[in-house]
PDB file of C-alpha atoms in Angstrom:
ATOM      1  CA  UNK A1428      10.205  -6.397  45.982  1.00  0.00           C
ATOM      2  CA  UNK A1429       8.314  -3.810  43.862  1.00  0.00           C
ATOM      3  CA  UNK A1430      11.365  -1.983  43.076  1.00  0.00           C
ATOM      4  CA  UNK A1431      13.020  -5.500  41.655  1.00  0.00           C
ATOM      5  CA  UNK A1432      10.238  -5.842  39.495  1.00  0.00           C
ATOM      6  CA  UNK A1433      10.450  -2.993  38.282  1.00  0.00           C
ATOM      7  CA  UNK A1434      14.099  -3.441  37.375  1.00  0.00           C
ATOM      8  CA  UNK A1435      13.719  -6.334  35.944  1.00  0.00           C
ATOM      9  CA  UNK A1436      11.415  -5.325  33.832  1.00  0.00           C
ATOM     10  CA  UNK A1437      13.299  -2.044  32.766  1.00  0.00           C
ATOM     11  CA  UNK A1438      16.669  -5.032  32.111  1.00  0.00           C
ATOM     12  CA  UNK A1439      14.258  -7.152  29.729  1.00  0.00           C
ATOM     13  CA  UNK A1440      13.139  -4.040  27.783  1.00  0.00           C
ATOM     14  CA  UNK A1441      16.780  -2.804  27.174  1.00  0.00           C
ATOM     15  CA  UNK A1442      17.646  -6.201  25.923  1.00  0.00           C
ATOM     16  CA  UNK A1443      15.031  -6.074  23.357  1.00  0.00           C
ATOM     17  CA  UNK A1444      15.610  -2.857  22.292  1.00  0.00           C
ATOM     18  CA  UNK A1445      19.317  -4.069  21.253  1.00  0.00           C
ATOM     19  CA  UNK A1446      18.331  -7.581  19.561  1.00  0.00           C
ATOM     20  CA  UNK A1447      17.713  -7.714  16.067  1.00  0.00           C
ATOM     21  CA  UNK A1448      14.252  -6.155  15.388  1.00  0.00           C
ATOM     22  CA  UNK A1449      12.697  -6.653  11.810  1.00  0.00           C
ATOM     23  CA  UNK A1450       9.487  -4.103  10.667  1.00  0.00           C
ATOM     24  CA  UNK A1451       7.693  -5.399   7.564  1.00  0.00           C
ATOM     25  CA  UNK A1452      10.757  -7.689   6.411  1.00  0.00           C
ATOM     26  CA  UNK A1453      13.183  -4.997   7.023  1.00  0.00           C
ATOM     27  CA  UNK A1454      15.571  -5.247  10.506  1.00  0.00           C
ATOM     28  CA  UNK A1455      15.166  -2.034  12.258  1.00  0.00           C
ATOM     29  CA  UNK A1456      18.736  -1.733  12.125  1.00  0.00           C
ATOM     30  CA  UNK A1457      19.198  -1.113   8.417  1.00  0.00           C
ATOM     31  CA  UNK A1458      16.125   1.446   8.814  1.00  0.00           C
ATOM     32  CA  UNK A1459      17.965   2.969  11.315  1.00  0.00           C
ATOM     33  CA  UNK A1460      21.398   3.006   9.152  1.00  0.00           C
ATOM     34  CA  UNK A1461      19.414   4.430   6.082  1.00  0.00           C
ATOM     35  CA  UNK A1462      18.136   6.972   8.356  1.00  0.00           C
ATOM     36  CA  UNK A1463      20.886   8.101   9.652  1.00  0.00           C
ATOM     37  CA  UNK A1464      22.652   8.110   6.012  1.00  0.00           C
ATOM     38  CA  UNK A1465      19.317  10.371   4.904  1.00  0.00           C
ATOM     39  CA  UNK A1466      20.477  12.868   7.762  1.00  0.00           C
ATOM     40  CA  UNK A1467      23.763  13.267   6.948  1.00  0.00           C
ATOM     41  CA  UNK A1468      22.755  13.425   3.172  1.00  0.00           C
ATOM     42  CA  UNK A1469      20.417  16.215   4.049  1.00  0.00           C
ATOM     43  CA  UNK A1470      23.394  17.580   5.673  1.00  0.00           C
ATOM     44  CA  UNK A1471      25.944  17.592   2.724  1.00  0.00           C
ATOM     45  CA  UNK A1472      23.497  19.302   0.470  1.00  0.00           C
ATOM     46  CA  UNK A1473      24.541  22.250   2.253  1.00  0.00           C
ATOM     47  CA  UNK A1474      27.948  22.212   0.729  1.00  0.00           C
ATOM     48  CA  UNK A1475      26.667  21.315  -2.992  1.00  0.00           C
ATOM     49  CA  UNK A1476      25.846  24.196  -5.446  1.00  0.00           C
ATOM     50  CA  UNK A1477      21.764  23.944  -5.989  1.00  0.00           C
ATOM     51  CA  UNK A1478      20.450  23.714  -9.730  1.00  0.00           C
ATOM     52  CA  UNK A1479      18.650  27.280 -10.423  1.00  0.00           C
ATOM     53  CA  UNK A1480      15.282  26.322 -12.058  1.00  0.00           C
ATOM     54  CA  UNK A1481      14.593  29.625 -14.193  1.00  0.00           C
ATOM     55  CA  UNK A1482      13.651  27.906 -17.749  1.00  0.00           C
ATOM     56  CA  UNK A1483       9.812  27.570 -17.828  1.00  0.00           C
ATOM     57  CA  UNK A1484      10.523  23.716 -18.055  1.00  0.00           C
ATOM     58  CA  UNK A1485      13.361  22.187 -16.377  1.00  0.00           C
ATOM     59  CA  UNK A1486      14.123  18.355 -15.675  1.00  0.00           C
ATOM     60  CA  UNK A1487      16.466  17.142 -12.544  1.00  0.00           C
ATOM     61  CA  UNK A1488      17.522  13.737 -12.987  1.00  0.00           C
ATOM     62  CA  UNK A1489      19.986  11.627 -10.814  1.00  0.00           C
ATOM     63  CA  UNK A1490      23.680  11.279 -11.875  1.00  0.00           C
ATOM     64  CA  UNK A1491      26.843  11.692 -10.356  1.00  0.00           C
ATOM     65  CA  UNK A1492      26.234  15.210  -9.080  1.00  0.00           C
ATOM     66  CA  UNK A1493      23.609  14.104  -6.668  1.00  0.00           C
ATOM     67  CA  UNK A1494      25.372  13.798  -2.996  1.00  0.00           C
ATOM     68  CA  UNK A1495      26.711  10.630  -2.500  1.00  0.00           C
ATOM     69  CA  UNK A1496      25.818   9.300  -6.192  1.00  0.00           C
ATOM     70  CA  UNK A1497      28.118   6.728  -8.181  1.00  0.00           C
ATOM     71  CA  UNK A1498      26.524   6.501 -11.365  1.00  0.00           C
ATOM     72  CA  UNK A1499      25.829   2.457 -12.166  1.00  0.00           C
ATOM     73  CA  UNK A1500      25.542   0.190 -15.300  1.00  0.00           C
ATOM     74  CA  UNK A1501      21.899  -0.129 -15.934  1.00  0.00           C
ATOM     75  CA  UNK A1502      20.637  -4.200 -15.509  1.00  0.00           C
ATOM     76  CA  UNK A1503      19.170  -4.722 -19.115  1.00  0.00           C
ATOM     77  CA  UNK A1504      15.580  -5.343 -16.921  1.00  0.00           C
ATOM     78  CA  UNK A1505      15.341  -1.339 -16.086  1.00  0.00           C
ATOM     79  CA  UNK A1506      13.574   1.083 -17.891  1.00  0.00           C
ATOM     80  CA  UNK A1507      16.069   2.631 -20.190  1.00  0.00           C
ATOM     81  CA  UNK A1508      17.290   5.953 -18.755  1.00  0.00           C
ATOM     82  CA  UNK A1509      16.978   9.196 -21.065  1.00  0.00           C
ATOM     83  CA  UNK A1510      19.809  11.826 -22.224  1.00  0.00           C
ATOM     84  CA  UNK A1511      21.880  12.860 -19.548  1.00  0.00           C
ATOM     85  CA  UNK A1512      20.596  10.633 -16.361  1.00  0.00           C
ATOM     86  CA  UNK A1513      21.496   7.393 -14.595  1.00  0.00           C
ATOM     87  CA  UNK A1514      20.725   4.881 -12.538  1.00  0.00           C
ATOM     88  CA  UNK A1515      22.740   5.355  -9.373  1.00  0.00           C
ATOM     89  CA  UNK A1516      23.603   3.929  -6.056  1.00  0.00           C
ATOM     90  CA  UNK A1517      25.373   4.509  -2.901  1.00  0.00           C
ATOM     91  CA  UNK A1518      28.859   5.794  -3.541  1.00  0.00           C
ATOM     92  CA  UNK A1519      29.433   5.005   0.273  1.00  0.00           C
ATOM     93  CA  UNK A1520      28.618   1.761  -0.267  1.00  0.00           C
ATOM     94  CA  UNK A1521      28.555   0.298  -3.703  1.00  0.00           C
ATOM     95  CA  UNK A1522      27.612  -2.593  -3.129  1.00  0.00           C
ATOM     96  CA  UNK A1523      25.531  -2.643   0.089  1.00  0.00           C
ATOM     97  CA  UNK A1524      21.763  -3.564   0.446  1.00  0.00           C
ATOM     98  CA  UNK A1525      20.762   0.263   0.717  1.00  0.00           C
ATOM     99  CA  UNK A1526      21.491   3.307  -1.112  1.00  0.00           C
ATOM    100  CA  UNK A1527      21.139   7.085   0.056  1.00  0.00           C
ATOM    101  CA  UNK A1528      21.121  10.179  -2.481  1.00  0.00           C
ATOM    102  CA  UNK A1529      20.309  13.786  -2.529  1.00  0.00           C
ATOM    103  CA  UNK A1530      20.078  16.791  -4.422  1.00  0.00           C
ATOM    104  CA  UNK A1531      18.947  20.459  -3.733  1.00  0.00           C
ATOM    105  CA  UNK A1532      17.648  22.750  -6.334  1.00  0.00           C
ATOM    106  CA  UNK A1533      16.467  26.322  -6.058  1.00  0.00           C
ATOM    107  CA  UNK A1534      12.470  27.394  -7.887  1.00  0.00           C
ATOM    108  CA  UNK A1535      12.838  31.235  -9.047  1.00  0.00           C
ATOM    109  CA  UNK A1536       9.350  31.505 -10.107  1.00  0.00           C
ATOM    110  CA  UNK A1537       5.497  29.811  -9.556  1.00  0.00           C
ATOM    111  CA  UNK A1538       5.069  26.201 -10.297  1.00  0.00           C
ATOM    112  CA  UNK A1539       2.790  25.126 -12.294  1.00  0.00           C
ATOM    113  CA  UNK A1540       3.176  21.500 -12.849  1.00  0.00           C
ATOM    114  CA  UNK A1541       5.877  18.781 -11.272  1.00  0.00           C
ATOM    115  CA  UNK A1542       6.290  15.454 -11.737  1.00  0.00           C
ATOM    116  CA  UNK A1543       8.447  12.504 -10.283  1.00  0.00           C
ATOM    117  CA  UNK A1544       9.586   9.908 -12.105  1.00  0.00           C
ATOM    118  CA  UNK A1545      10.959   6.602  -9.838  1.00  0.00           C
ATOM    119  CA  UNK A1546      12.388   3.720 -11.070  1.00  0.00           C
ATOM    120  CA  UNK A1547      14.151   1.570  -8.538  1.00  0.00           C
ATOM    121  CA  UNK A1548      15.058  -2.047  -8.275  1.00  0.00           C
ATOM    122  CA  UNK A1549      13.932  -2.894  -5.217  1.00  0.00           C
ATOM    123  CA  UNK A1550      11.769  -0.095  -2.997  1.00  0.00           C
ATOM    124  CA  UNK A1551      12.170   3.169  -1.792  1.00  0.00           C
ATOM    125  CA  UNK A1552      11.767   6.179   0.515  1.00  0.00           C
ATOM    126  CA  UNK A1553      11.254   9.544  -0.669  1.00  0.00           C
ATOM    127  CA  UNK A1554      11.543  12.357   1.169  1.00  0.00           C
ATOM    128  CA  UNK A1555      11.235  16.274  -0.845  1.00  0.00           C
ATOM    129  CA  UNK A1556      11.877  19.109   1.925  1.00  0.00           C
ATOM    130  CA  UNK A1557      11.963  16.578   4.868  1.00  0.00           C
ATOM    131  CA  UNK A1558       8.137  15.343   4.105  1.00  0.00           C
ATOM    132  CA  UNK A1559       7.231  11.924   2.692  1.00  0.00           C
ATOM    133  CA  UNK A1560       6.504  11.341  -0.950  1.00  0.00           C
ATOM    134  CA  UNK A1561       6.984   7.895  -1.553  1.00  0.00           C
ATOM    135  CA  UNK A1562       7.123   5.275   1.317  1.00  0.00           C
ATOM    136  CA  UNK A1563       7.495   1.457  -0.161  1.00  0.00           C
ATOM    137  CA  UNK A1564       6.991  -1.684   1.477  1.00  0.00           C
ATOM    138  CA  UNK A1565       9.405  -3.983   1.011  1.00  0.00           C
ATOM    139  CA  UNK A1566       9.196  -6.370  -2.051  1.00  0.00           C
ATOM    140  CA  UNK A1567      10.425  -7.007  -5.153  1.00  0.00           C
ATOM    141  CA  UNK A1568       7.764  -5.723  -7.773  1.00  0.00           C
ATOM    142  CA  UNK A1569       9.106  -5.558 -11.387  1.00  0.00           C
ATOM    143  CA  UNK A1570       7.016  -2.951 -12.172  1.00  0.00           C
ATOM    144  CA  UNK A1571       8.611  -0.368  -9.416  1.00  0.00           C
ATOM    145  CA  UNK A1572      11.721  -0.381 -11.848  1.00  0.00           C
ATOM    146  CA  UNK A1573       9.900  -1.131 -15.426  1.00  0.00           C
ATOM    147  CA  UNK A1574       8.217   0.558 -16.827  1.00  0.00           C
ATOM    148  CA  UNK A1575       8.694   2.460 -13.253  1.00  0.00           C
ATOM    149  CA  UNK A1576       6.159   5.252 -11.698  1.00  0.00           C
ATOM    150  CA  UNK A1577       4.920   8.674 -11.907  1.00  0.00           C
ATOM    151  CA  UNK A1578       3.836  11.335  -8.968  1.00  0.00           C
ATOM    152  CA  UNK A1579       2.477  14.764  -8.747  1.00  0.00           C
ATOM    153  CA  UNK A1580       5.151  16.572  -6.507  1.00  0.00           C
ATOM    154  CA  UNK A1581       3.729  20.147  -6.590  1.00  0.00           C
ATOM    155  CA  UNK A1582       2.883  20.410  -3.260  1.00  0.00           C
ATOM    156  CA  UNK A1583       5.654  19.541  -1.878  1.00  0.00           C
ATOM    157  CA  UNK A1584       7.984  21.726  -3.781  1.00  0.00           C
ATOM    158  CA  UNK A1585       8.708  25.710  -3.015  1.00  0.00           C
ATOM    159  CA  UNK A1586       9.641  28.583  -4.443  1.00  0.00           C
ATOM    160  CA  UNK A1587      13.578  28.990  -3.334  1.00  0.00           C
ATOM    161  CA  UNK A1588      15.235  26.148  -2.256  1.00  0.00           C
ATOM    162  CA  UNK A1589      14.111  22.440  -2.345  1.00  0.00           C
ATOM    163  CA  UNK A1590      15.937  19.314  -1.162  1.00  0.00           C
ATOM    164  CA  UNK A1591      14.845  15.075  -2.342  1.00  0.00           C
ATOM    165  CA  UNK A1592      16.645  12.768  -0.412  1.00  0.00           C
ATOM    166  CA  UNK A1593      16.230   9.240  -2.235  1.00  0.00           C
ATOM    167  CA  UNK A1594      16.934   6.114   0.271  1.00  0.00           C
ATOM    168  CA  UNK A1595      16.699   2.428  -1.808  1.00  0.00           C
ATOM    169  CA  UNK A1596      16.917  -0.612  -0.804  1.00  0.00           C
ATOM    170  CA  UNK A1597      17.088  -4.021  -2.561  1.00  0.00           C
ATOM    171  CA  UNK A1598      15.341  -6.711  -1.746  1.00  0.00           C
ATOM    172  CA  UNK A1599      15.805  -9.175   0.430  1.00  0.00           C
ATOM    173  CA  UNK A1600      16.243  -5.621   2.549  1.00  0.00           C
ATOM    174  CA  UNK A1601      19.818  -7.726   3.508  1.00  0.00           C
ATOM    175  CA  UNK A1602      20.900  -8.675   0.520  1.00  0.00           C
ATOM    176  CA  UNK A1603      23.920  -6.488  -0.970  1.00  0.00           C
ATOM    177  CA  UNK A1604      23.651  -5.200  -4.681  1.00  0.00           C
ATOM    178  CA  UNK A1605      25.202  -8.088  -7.002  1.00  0.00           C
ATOM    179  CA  UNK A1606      24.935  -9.171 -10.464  1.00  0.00           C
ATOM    180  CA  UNK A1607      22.795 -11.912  -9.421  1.00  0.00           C
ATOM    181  CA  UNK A1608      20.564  -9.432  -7.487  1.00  0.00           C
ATOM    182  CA  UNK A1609      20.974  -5.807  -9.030  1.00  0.00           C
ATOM    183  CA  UNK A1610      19.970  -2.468  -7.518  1.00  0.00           C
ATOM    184  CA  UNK A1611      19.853   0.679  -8.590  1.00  0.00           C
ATOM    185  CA  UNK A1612      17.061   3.942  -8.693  1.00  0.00           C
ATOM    186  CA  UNK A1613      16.634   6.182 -11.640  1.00  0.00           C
ATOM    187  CA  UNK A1614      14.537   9.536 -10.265  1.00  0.00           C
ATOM    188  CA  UNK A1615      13.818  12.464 -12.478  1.00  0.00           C
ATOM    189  CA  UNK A1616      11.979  15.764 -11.606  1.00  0.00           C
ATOM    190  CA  UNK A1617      10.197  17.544 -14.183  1.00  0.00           C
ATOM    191  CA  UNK A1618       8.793  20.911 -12.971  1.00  0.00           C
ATOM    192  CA  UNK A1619       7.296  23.639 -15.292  1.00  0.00           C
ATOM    193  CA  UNK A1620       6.760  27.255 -14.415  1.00  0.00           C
ATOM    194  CA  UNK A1621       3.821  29.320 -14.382  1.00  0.00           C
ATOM    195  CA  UNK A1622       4.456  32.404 -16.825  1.00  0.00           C
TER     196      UNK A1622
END
């Protein structure tokens, strides 16, 4: 009888580990997805070329050169982005509710100071060498994509080689990019070295 119980109980927590789960408005199955699409990202910045940083200032920014990037029309709502960037989303998935980019870039020298720029229509993870910078809950604040926001990333960066993995979402978390609900993210690094 024990061992029934037991079973039963082992049955019922299988089931709900397959249904539907949401966490904080987002189903734990597009967490999951964006997760795994953040692996594999991490994964294909093995193949790309890394930007050498040996200026004493030097600014990433994303574009189409970022792993899986497809560079966007900018909703007239964003910040406007500067010389040479873009807003971008998932070239996997155009038009689908979440959005996964990377880039890796090599430091030569000390840092002295580095920035992050975000600006994304909905919310975001950020992730520089595999540890959390940014970690949004889900919503859909106007300020996250104007004017956007600023964070000291000097600690998380290296000397040699350094790796952001971007995941977005839009918001509703299930709601695919439209023109009636636009999404996009707009990151730039701006690192200066020591002398």
């Amino acid at each position: 009888m024990h061992k029934r119980t037991v079973l039963g109980k082992a049955n019922s927590t299988a089931k709900q580990l397959q249904a539907p789960r949401r966490l904080n408005g987002i189903r734990a199955s597009s967490v999951a997805k964006a997760m795994r699409t953040m692996i594999a990202a991490q994964r294909s910045l093995n193949a790309q070329n890394p930007v050498v940083i040996s200026q004493r200032t030097r600014r990433i920014s994303t574009n189409r050169n970022w792993v899986n990037a497809l560079e966007i029309e900018r909703n007239p709502a964003w910040v406007a982005p500067q010389s040479g960037e873009s807003y971008v989303w998932g070239r996997n998935d155009p038009n689908g509710p979440a959005a996964v980019v990377a880039r890796r870039f090599t430091i030569r020298d000390e840092i002295e100071r580095a920035s992050l720029f975000l600006s994304v229509d909905n919310f975001a993870i950020v992730l520089i060498n595999g540890r959390p910078v940014v970690i949004d809950n889900p919503q859909g604040n106007v300020s996250f994509f104007n004017p956007g926001r600023s964070f000291n990333i000097r600690r998380f960066l290296r000397r040699g080689t350094n790796d952001i993995v971007i995941a977005a979402f839009n918001f509703p978390s299930n709601a695919n990019r439209s023109g009636d609900n636009p999404a996009g993210v707009l990151a730039r690094i701006e690192i200066e070295l020591g002398n």
